[in-house]
Coordinates of C-alpha atoms in Angstrom, one line a residue:
Chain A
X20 CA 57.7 120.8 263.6
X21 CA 55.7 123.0 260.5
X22 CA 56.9 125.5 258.8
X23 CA 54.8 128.5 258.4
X24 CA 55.3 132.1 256.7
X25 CA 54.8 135.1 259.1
X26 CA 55.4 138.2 258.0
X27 CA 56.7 136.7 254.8
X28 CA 59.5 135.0 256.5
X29 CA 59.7 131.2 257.2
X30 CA 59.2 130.2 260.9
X31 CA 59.7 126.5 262.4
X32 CA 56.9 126.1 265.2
X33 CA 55.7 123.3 267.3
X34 CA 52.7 121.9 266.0
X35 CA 49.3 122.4 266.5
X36 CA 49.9 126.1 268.8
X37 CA 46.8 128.0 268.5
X38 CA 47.5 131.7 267.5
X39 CA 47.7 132.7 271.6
X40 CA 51.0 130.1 271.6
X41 CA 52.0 131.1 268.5
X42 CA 52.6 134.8 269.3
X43 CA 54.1 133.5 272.5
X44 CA 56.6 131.2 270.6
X45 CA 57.8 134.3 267.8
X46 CA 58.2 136.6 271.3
X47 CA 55.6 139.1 270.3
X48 CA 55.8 141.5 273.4
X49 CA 53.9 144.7 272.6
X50 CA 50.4 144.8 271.8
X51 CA 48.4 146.6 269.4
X52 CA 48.8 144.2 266.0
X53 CA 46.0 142.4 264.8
X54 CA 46.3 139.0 262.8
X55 CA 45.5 137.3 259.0
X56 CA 45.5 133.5 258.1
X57 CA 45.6 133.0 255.1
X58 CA 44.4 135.9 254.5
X59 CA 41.3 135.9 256.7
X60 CA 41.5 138.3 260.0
X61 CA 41.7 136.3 263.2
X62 CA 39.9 138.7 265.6
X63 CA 41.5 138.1 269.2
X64 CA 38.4 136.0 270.6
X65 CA 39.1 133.5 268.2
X66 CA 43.3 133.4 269.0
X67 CA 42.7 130.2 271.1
X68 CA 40.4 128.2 268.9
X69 CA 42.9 128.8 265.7
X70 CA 45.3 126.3 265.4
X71 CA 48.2 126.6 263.2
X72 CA 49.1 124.2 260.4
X73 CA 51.7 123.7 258.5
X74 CA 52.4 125.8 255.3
X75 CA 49.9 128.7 256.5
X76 CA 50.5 131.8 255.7
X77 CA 50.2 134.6 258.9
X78 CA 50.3 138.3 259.0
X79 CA 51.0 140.3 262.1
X80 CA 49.8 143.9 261.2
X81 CA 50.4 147.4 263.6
X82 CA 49.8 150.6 263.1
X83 CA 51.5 153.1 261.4
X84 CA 51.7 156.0 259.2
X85 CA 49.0 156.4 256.4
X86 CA 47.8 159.1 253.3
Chain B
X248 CA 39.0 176.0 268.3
X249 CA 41.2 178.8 268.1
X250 CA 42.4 181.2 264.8
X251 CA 39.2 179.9 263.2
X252 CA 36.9 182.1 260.8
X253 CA 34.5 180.1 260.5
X254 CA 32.4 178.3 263.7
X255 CA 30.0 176.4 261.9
X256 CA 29.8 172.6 262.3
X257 CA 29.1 169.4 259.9
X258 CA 28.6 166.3 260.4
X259 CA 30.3 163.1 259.1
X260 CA 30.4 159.3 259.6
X261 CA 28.2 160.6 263.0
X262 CA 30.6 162.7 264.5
X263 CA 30.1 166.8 264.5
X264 CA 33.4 168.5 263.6
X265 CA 34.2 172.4 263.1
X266 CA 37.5 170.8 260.5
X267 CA 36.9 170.0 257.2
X268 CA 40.3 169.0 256.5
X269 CA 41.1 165.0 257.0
X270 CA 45.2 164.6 257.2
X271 CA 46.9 162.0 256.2
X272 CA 50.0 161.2 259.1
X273 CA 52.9 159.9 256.2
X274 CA 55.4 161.3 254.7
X275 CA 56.7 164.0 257.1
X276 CA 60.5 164.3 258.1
X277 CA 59.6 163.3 261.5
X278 CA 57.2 162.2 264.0
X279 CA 57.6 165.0 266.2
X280 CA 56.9 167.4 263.0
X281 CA 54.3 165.4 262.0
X282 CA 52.4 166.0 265.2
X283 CA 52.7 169.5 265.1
X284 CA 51.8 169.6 261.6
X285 CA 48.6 167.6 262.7
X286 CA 48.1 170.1 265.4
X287 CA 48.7 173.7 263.6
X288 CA 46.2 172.0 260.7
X289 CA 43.3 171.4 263.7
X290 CA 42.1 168.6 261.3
X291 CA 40.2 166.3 263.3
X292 CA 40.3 163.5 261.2
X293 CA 43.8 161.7 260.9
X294 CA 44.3 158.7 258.4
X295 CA 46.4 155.7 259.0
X296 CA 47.4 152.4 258.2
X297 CA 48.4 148.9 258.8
X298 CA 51.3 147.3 258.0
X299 CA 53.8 144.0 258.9
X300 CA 55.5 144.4 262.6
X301 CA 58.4 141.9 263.2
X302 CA 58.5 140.9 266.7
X303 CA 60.4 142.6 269.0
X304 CA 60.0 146.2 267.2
X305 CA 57.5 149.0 268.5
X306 CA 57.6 151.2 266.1
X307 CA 53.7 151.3 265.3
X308 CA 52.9 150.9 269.3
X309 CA 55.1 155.0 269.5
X310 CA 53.6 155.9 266.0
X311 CA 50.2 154.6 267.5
X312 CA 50.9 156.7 271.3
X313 CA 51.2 159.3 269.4
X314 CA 48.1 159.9 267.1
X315 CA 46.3 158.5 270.4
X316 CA 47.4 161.7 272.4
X317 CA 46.5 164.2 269.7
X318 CA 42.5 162.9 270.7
X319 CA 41.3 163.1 267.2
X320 CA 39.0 160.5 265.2
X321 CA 41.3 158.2 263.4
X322 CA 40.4 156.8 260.2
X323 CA 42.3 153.4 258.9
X324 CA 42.7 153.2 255.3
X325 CA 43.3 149.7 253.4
X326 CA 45.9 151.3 251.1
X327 CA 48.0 148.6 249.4
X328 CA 45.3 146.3 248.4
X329 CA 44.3 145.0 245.1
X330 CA 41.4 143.1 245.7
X331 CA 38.3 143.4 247.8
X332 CA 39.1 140.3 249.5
X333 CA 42.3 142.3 250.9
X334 CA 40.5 145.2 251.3
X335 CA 37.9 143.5 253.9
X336 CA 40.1 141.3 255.7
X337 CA 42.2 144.8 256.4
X338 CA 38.9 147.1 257.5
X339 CA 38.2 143.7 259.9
X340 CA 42.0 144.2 261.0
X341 CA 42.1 147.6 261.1
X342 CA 38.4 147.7 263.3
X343 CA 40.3 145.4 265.8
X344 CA 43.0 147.4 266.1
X345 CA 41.7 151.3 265.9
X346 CA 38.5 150.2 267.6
X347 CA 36.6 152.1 265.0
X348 CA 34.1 151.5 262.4
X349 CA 35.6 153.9 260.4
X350 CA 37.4 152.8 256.9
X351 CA 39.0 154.6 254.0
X352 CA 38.5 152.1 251.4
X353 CA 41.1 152.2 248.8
X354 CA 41.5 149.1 246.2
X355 CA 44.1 150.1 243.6
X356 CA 43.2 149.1 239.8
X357 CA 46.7 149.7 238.3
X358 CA 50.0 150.0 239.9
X359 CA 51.7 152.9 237.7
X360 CA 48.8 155.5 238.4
X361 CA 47.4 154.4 241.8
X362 CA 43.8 154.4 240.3
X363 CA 41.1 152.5 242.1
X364 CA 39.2 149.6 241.0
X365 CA 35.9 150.7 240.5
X366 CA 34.4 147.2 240.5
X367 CA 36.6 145.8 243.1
X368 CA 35.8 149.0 245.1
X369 CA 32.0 148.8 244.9
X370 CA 32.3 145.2 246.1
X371 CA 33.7 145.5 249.1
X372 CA 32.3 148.9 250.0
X373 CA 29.0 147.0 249.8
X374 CA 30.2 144.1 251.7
X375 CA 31.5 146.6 254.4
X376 CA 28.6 148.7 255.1
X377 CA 26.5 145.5 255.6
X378 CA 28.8 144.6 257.9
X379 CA 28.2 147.9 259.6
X380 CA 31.3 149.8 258.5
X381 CA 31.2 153.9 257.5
X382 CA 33.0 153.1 254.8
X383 CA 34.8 156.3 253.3
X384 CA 35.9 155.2 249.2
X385 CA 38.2 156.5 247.6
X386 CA 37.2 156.5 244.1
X387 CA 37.7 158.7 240.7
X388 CA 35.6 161.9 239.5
X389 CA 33.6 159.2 237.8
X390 CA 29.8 160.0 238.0
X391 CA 28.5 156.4 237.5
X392 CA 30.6 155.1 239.9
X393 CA 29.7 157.8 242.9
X394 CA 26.5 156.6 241.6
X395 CA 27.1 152.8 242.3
X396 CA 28.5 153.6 245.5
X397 CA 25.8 155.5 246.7
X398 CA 23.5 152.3 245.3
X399 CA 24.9 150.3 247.7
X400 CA 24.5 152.8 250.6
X401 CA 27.9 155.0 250.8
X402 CA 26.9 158.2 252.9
X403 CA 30.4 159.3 252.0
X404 CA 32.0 159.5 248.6
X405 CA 35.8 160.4 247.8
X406 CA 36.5 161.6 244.4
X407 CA 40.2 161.9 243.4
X408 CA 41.2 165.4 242.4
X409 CA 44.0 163.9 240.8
X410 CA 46.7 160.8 240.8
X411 CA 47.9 160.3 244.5
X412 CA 50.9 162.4 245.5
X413 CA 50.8 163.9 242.2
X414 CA 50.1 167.5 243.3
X415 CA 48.3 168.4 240.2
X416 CA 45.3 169.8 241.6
X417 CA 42.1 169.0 240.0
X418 CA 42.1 167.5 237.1
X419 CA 38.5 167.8 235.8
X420 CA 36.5 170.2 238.0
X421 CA 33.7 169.8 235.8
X422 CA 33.2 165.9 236.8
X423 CA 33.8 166.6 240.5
X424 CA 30.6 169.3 240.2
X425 CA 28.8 166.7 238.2
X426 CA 29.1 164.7 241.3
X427 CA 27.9 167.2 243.5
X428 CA 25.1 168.4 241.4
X429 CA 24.1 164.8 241.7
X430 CA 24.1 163.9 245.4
X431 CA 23.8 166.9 247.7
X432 CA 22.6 164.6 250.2
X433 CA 25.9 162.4 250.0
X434 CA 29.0 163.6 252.2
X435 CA 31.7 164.2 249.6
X436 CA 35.8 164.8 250.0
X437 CA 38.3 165.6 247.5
X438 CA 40.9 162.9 248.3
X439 CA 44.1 163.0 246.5
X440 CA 45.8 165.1 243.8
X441 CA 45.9 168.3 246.3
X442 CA 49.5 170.1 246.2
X443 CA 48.9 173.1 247.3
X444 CA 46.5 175.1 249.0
X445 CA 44.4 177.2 246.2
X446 CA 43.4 173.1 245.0
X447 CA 42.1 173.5 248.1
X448 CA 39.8 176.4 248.4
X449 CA 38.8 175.0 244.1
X450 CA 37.5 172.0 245.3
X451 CA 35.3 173.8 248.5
X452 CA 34.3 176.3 246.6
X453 CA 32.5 173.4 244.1
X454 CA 30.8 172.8 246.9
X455 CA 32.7 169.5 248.4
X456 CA 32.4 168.8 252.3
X457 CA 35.9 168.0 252.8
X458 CA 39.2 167.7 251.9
X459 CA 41.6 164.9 252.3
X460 CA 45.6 165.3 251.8
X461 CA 48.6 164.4 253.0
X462 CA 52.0 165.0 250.4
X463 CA 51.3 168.3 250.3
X464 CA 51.4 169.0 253.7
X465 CA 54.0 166.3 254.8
X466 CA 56.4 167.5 251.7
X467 CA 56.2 170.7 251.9
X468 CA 59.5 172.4 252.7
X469 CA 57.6 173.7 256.4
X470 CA 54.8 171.4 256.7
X471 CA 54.1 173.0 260.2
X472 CA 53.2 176.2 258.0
X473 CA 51.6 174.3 255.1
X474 CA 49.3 172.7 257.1
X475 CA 48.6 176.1 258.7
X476 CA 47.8 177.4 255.5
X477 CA 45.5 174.4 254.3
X478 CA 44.1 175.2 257.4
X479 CA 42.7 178.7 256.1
X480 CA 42.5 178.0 252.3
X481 CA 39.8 175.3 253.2
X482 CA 37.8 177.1 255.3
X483 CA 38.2 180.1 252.7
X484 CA 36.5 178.0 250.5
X485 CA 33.9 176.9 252.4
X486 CA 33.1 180.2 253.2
X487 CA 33.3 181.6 249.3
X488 CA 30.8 178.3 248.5
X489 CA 28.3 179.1 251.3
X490 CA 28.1 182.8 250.4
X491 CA 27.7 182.1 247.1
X492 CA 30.2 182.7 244.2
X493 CA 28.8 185.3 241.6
X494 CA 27.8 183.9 238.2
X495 CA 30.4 184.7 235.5
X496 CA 29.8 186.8 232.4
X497 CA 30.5 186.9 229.0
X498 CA 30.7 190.9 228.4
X499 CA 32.7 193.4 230.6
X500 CA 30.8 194.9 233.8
X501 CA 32.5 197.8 235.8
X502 CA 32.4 197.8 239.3
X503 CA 32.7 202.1 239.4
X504 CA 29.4 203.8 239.1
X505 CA 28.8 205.1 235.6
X506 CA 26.9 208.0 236.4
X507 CA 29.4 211.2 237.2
X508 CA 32.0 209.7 235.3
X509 CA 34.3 213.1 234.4
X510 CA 33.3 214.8 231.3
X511 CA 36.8 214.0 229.7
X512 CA 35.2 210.1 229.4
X513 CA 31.7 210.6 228.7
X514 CA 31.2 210.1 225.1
X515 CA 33.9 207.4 225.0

């Protein structure tokens, strides 16, 4: 198992999920988010060929309100 | 477009609109009476965000079905970002998720007054547009910085009138026309600082494209009716600017024909 941060909370995943398992595993079900690691986007083409590693830090981001 | 007194069109970020307001969706007491706020305003530009989404809730994907039925260009800003690193990774995030090329660049400087970071700001607007992004900055009534932007091939600048949410109006008209003077050929929007509608009309009336807001409208006691009234008070403006506003004097001028004036005045 790694431990990674998503959404600035610590998660316990299998290793080496790419981000399509990942999001899988954490029982994302609605669409529309888009996704940082490390701090550098991961644009959905590229969900399969990312794999996670331990101590990464992930960002699922939706839409909402904005000024 | 209906209730509108003035039909003329403009163009921004290559789209033709009739609106010159851009409204911001936070802030109101509800969703519902944000979209009718959105609606009576007939802005055609609404801004919005990113944020975290645990899994399991969907409150972006109603906020999202929402702005997606009111069929209006959606512009993501990166608000909440220090850095232009932040600020790039969210306009890649945001262009994945909007499906637009649009992005209101915002890279805050200090915390207390929400002021951009000029230098961080330039550096990621310029990354951006090479990139093929129309970025929209938000950035101060500073003239050397509109001028940097534009350097670096910003067709769209956005001067602050004032701190964010503030309500104060425009602080320095003077710099905000020095800015105009400047670059007529550069699209340019008041963003921020607007509480209430006469800010408004000031801001067209210098001669600026657009106006973005959103506190004023969202906090208003009836933001339905606010936005209404924005709705007006810009296009007031525009019209005042485009007719051109009569050059101010230093000496008293009466309006009333002199000649005829009753004998009682005429050797006052």
């Amino acid at each position: 198992m790694i431990k990674v941060s998503v959404n600035g909370e610590i998660k316990e995943l299998k290793e080496n999920l790419n981000i399509k398992e990942m999001i899988e595993a954490l029982d994302y079900k609605q669409k529309g988010f888009a996704v940082a690691v490390n701090t550098c986007f991961i644009s959905i083409k590229s969900y399969e060929t990312t794999i996670i590693k331990d101590g990464d830090t992930i960002d699922i981001l939706a839409p909402v309100q904005g000024g | 477009m209906q209730n509108t007194i003035n039909d003329k069109t403009w163009e921004i970020g290559g789209k033709t609109l009739s609106s010159r307001l851009l409204i911001g969706s936070a802030l109101y007491p509800s969703p519902a009476n944000m979209e009718d706020a959105i609606k009576q305003s007939q802005a055609q530009i609404v801004t919005v965000a990113l944020r975290r989404q645990s899994a399991g809730e969907n409150a972006g994907g109603n906020f999202w079905n929402i702005i997606k039925d009111l069929n209006i260009h959606v512009l993501p800003n990166t608000a909440g970002c220090h850095s232009a690193k932040e600020a790039i990774t969210t306009a890649h995030m945001a262009r994945e998720v909007f499906d637009t090329n649009w992005i209101k660049l915002e890279v805050i400087g200090d915390q207390y007054n929400l002021q951009p970071d000029p230098f961080e700001t330039l550096k990621a607007a310029e990354i951006l547009i090479k990139e093929g992004f129309e970025v929209f900055p938000y950035t101060t009534d500073d003239l050397v910085v509109a001028k940097r932007l534009a350097d670096v091939g910003c067709k769209i600048i956005m001067p602050w009138g004032s701190m964010i949410g503030s309500g104060k109006g425009l602080s320095n008209p003077d710099n905000l026309l020095a800015i105009r003077k400047q670059f007529p050929e550069l699209q340019l929007i008041v963003d921020a600082g607007i509480g209430k509608p006469s800010h408004a009309t000031q801001a067209m009336e210098l001669g600026y494209d657009g106006i973005l807001l959103n506190s004023a409208i969202a906090l208003a006691l009836d933001p339905v009716q606010m936005a209404e009234a924005f709705r007006y008070a810009i296009e007031a403006g525009r019209l005042g600017y485009e007719a051109g506003v009569m050059q101010e004097r230093q000496f008293a001028s009466p309006s009333t024909p002199t000649i005829g004036t009753p004998f009682w005045h005429q050797f006052d």
